[in-house]
Coordinates of C-alpha atoms and ligand atoms in Angstrom, one line a residue:
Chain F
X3 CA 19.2 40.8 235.3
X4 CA 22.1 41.3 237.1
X5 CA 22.2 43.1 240.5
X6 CA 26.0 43.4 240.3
X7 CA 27.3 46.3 238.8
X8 CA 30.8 47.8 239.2
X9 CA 30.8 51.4 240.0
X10 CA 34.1 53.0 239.4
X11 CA 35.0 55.7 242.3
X12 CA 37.8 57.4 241.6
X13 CA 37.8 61.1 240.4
X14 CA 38.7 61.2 237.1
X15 CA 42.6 61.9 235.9
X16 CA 44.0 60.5 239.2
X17 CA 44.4 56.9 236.8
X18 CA 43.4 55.2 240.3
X19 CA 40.3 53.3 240.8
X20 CA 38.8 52.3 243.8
X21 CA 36.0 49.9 243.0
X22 CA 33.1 49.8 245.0
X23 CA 30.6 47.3 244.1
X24 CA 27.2 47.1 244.6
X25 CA 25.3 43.7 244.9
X26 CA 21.5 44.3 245.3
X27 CA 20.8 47.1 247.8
X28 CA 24.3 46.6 249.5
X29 CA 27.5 48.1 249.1
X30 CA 31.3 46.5 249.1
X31 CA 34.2 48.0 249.3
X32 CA 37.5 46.3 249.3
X33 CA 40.2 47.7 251.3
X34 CA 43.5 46.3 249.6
X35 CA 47.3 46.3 249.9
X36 CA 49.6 49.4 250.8
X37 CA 47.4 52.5 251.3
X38 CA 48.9 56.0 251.8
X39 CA 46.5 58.1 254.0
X40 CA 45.6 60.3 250.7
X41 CA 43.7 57.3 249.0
X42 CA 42.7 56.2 252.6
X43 CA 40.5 59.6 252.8
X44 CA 39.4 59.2 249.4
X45 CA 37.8 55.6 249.6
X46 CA 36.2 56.9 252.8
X47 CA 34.4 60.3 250.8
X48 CA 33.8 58.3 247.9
X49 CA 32.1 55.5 250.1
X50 CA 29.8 58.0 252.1
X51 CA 28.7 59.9 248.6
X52 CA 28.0 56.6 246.9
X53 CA 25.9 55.4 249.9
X54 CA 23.9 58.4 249.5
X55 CA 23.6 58.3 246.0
X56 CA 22.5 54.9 245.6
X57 CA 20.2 54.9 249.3
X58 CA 21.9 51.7 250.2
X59 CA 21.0 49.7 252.6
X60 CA 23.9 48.5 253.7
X61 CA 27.3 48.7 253.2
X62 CA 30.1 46.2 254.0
X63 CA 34.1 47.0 254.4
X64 CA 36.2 44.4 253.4
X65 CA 39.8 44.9 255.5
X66 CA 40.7 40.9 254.7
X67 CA 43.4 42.5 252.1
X68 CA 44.9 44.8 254.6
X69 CA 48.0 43.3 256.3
X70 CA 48.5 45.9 258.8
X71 CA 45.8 48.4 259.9
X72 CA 47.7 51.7 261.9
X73 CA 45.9 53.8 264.0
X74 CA 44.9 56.8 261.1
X75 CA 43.4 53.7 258.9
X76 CA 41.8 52.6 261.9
X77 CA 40.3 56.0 262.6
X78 CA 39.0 56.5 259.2
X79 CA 37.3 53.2 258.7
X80 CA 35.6 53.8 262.3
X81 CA 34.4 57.4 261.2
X82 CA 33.2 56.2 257.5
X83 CA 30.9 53.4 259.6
X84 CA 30.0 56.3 261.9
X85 CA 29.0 58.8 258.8
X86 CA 27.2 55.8 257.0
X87 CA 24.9 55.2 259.9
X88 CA 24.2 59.0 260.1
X89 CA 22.8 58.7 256.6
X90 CA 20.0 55.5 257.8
X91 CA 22.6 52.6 256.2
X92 CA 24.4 50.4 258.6
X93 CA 28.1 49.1 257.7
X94 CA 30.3 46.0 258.9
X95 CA 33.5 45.4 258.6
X96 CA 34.6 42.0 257.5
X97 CA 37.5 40.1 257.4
X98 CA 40.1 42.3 259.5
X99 CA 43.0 39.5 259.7
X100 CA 43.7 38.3 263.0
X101 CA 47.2 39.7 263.3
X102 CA 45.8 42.8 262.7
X103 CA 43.1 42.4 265.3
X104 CA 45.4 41.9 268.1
X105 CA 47.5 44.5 267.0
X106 CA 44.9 46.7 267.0
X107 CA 43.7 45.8 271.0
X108 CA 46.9 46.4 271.9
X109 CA 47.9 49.4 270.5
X110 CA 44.2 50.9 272.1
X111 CA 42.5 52.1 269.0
X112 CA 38.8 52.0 270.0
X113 CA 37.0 49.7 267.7
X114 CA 34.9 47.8 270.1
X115 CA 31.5 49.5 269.4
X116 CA 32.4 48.4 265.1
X117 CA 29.5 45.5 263.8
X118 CA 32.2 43.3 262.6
X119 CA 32.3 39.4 261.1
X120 CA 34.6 37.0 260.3
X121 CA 34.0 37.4 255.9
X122 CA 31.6 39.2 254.0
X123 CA 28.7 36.1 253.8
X124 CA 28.6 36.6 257.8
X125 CA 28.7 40.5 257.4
X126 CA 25.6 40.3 254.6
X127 CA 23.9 37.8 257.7
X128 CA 24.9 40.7 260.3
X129 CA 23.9 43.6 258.1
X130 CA 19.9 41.6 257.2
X131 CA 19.8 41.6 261.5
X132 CA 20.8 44.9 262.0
X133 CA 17.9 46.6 259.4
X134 CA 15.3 44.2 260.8
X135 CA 16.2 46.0 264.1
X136 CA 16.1 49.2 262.9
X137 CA 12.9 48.3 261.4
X138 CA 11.0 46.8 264.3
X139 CA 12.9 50.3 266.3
X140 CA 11.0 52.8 263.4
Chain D
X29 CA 72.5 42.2 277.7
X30 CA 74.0 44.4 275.4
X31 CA 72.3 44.0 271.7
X32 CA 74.9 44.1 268.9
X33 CA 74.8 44.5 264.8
X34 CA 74.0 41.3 263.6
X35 CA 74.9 42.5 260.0
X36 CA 77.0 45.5 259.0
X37 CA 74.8 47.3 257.2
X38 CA 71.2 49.0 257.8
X39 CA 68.7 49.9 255.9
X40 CA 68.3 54.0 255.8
X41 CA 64.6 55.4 255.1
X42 CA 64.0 58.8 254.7
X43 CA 60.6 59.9 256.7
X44 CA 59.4 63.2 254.8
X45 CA 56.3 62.6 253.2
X46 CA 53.0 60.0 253.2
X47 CA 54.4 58.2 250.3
X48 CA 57.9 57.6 252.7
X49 CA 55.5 55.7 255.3
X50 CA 54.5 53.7 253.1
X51 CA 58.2 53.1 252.1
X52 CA 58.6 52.5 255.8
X53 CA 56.0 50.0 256.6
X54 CA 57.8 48.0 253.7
X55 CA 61.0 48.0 254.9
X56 CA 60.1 47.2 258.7
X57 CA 57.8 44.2 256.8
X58 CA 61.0 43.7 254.5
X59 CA 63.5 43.2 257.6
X60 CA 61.2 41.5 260.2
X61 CA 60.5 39.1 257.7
X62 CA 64.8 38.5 257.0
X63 CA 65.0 38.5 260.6
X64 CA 62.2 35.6 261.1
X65 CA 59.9 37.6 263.0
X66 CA 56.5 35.3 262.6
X67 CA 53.1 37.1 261.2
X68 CA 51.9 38.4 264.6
X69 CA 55.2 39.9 265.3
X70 CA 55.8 41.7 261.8
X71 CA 52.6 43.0 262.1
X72 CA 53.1 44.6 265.6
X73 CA 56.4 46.3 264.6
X74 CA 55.2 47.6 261.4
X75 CA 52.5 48.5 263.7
X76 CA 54.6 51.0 266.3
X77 CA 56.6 52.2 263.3
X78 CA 53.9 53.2 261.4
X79 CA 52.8 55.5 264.7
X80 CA 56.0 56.7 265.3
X81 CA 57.6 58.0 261.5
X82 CA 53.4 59.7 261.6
X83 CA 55.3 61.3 264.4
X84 CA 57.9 62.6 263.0
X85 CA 55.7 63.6 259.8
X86 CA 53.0 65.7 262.9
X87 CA 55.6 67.1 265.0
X88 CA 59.0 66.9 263.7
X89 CA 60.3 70.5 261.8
X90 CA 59.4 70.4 258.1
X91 CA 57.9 67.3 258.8
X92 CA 61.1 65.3 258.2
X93 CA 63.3 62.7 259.8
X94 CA 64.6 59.5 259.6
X95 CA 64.2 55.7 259.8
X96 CA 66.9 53.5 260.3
X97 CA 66.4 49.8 260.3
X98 CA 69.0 46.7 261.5
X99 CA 69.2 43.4 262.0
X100 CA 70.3 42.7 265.6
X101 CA 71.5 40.1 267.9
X102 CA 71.8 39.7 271.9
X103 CA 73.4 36.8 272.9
X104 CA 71.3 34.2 271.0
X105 CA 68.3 36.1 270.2
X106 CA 67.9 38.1 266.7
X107 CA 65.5 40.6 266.0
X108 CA 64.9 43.7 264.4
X109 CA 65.5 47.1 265.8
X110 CA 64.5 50.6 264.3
X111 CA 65.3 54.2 265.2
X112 CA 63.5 56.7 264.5
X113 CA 65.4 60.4 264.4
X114 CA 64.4 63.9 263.8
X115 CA 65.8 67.4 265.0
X116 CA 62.4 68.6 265.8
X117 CA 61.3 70.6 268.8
X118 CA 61.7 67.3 270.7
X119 CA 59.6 66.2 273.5
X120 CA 59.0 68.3 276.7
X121 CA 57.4 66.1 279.4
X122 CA 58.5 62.3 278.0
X123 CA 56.6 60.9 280.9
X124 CA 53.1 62.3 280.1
X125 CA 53.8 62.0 276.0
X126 CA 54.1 58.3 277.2
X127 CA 50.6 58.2 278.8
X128 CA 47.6 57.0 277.1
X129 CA 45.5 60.1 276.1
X130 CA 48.0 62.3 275.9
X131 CA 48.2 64.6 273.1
X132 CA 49.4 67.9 272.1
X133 CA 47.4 67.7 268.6
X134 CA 44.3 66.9 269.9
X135 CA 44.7 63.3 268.8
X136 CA 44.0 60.0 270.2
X137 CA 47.5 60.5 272.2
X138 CA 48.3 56.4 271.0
X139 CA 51.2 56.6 269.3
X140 CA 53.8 56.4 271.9
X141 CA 52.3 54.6 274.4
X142 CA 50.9 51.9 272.1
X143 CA 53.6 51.2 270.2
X144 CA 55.3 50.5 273.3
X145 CA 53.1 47.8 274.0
X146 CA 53.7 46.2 270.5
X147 CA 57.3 45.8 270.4
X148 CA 60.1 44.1 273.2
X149 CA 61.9 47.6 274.0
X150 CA 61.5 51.3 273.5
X151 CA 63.5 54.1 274.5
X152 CA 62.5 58.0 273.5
X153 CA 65.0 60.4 274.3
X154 CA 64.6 64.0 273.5
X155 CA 67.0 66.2 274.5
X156 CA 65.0 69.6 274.1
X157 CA 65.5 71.3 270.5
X158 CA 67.9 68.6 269.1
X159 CA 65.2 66.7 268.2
X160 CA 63.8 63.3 269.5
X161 CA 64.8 59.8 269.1
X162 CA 62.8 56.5 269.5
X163 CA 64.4 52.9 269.5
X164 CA 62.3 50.0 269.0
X165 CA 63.2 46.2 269.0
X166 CA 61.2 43.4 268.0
X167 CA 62.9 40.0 268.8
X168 CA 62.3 36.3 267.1
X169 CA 60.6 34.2 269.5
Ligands
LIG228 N1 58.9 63.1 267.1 C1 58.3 64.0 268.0 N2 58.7 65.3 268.1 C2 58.1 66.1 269.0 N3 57.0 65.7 269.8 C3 56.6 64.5 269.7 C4 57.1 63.5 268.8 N4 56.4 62.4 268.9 C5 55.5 62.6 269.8 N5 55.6 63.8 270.3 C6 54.7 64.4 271.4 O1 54.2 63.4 272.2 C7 52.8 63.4 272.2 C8 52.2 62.0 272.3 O2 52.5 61.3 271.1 P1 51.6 60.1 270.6 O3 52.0 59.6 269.3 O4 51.5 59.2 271.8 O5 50.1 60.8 270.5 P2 49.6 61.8 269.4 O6 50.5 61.8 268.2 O7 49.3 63.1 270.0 O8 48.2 61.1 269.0 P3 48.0 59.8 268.1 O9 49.3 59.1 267.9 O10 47.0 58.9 268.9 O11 47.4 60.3 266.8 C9 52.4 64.2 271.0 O12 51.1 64.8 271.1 C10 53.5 65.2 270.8 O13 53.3 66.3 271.7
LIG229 MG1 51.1 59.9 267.3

């Protein structure tokens, strides 16, 4: 049996698809190459419905294809971790490059209070920490 | 020192829509790259330019101005330098619009004063309703 299945996202008739894949009870979407603010938004709605649709447990954002991260794309991945948690599933993002990390701290988008790791092995260690906390918190 | 054309020619970018700044964080990656800028670097500028043509697309009228790219030198450095034009409403209070948490849109009020602190120099002018100009250089280290 396989626990990895690919689900494709995108609405139909756009010809674009955002693949989010789903390995056991946790989510992973790959954030990849040049995105325009458009698909941006539409990963993050399309993330948030398929958490809620599948009741996963987790959910983990791969940035380690983005080369530069602005402040909008910033903003959205830190509101789609925000809306996530709302809805009982904790998300980490993994893999933001370091050029991008220091570019980030500098330009002074908040991103400090983000459950981050280094790739997404760490991230799947991070996320089985943060639902045994919420556990022993319930 | 002043900073001088290290080529003839610059690259023109057209800042009108979300697909154009996309277009422009190609170019900036396309000509800090040429100009040698190492990873950290070409990331930072493509950064600030990335805030600043969102600018133009936010505030400028009809959402549209311009990005102009160069290759420049000052007496042995090279780097890049960008401009970034519109005839918008321009800027009325340059000194607050350069403050962190400033913002006329209700926004993070980042742009401007971040990139700032990603690139060598920036100068905004804005001389009332002819619109607003912002020069950034990067230099090879
Ligand atoms: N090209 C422009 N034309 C007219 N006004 C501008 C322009 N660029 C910036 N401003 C003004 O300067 C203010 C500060 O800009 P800045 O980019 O720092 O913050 P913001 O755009 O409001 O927020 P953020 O960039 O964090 O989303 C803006 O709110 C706006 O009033
Ligand atoms: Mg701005």
């Amino acid at each position: 049996m396989s626990h990895f299945d690919r689900v494709p996202a995108g609405s139909p008739g756009t010809g674009e698809i955002i693949p989010i894949m789903r390995i056991g009870d946790t989510l992973l979407v790959a954030l990849q190459g040049e995105l325009d603010d458009t698909t941006v938004v539409r990963i993050e709605e399309q993330l948030t419905m398929e958490v809620a649709r599948t009741h996963a447990k987790g959910t983990l954002i791969d940035v380690s294809g983005l080369g530069v991260v602005d402040s909008f794309i910033a903003r959205v991945i830190a509101r789609v971790v925000a809306m996530v948690r709302l809805l009982g599933s904790p998300a980490v993002v993994v893999g933001i490059q370091p050029a991008v990390a220091v570019t980030l701290v500098e330009l002074g988008v908040p991103m400090g209070h983000l459950d981050t790791a280094l790739n997404a092995e760490q991230g799947m260690a991070l996320l089985r920490r943060l639902r045994a906390d919420g556990n022993r918190a319930r | 020192m002043a900073i001088e054309l290290a080529e003839p020619t610059a690259v023109v970018v057209a800042v009108a829509s979300e697909a154009d700044l996309v277009h422009a964080r190609q170019t900036l990656r396309a000509e800090a790259v040429r100009a040698g800028l190492g990873l950290v670097d070409q990331t930072k500028l493509i950064t600030a330019g990335s805030e600043l043509a969102r600018n133009i697309l936010t505030y400028a009228t009809g959402s549209r101005g311009e990005l102009r790219v160069e290759q420049v030198r000052s007496r042995e450095r090279v780097g890049v330098r960008a401009t970034f034009s519109d005839e918008g409403p321009g800027i009325e209070d340059l000194d607050a619009a350069m403050t962190d948490g400033f913002s006329t849109s209700g926004s993070l009020g980042l742009g401007l004063p971040g990139s700032k602190r990603l690139v060598d120099e920036m100068t905004v002018s804005s001389a009332g309703a002819s619109g607003t100009t912002v020069v950034i250089v990067k230099w090879r280290r």
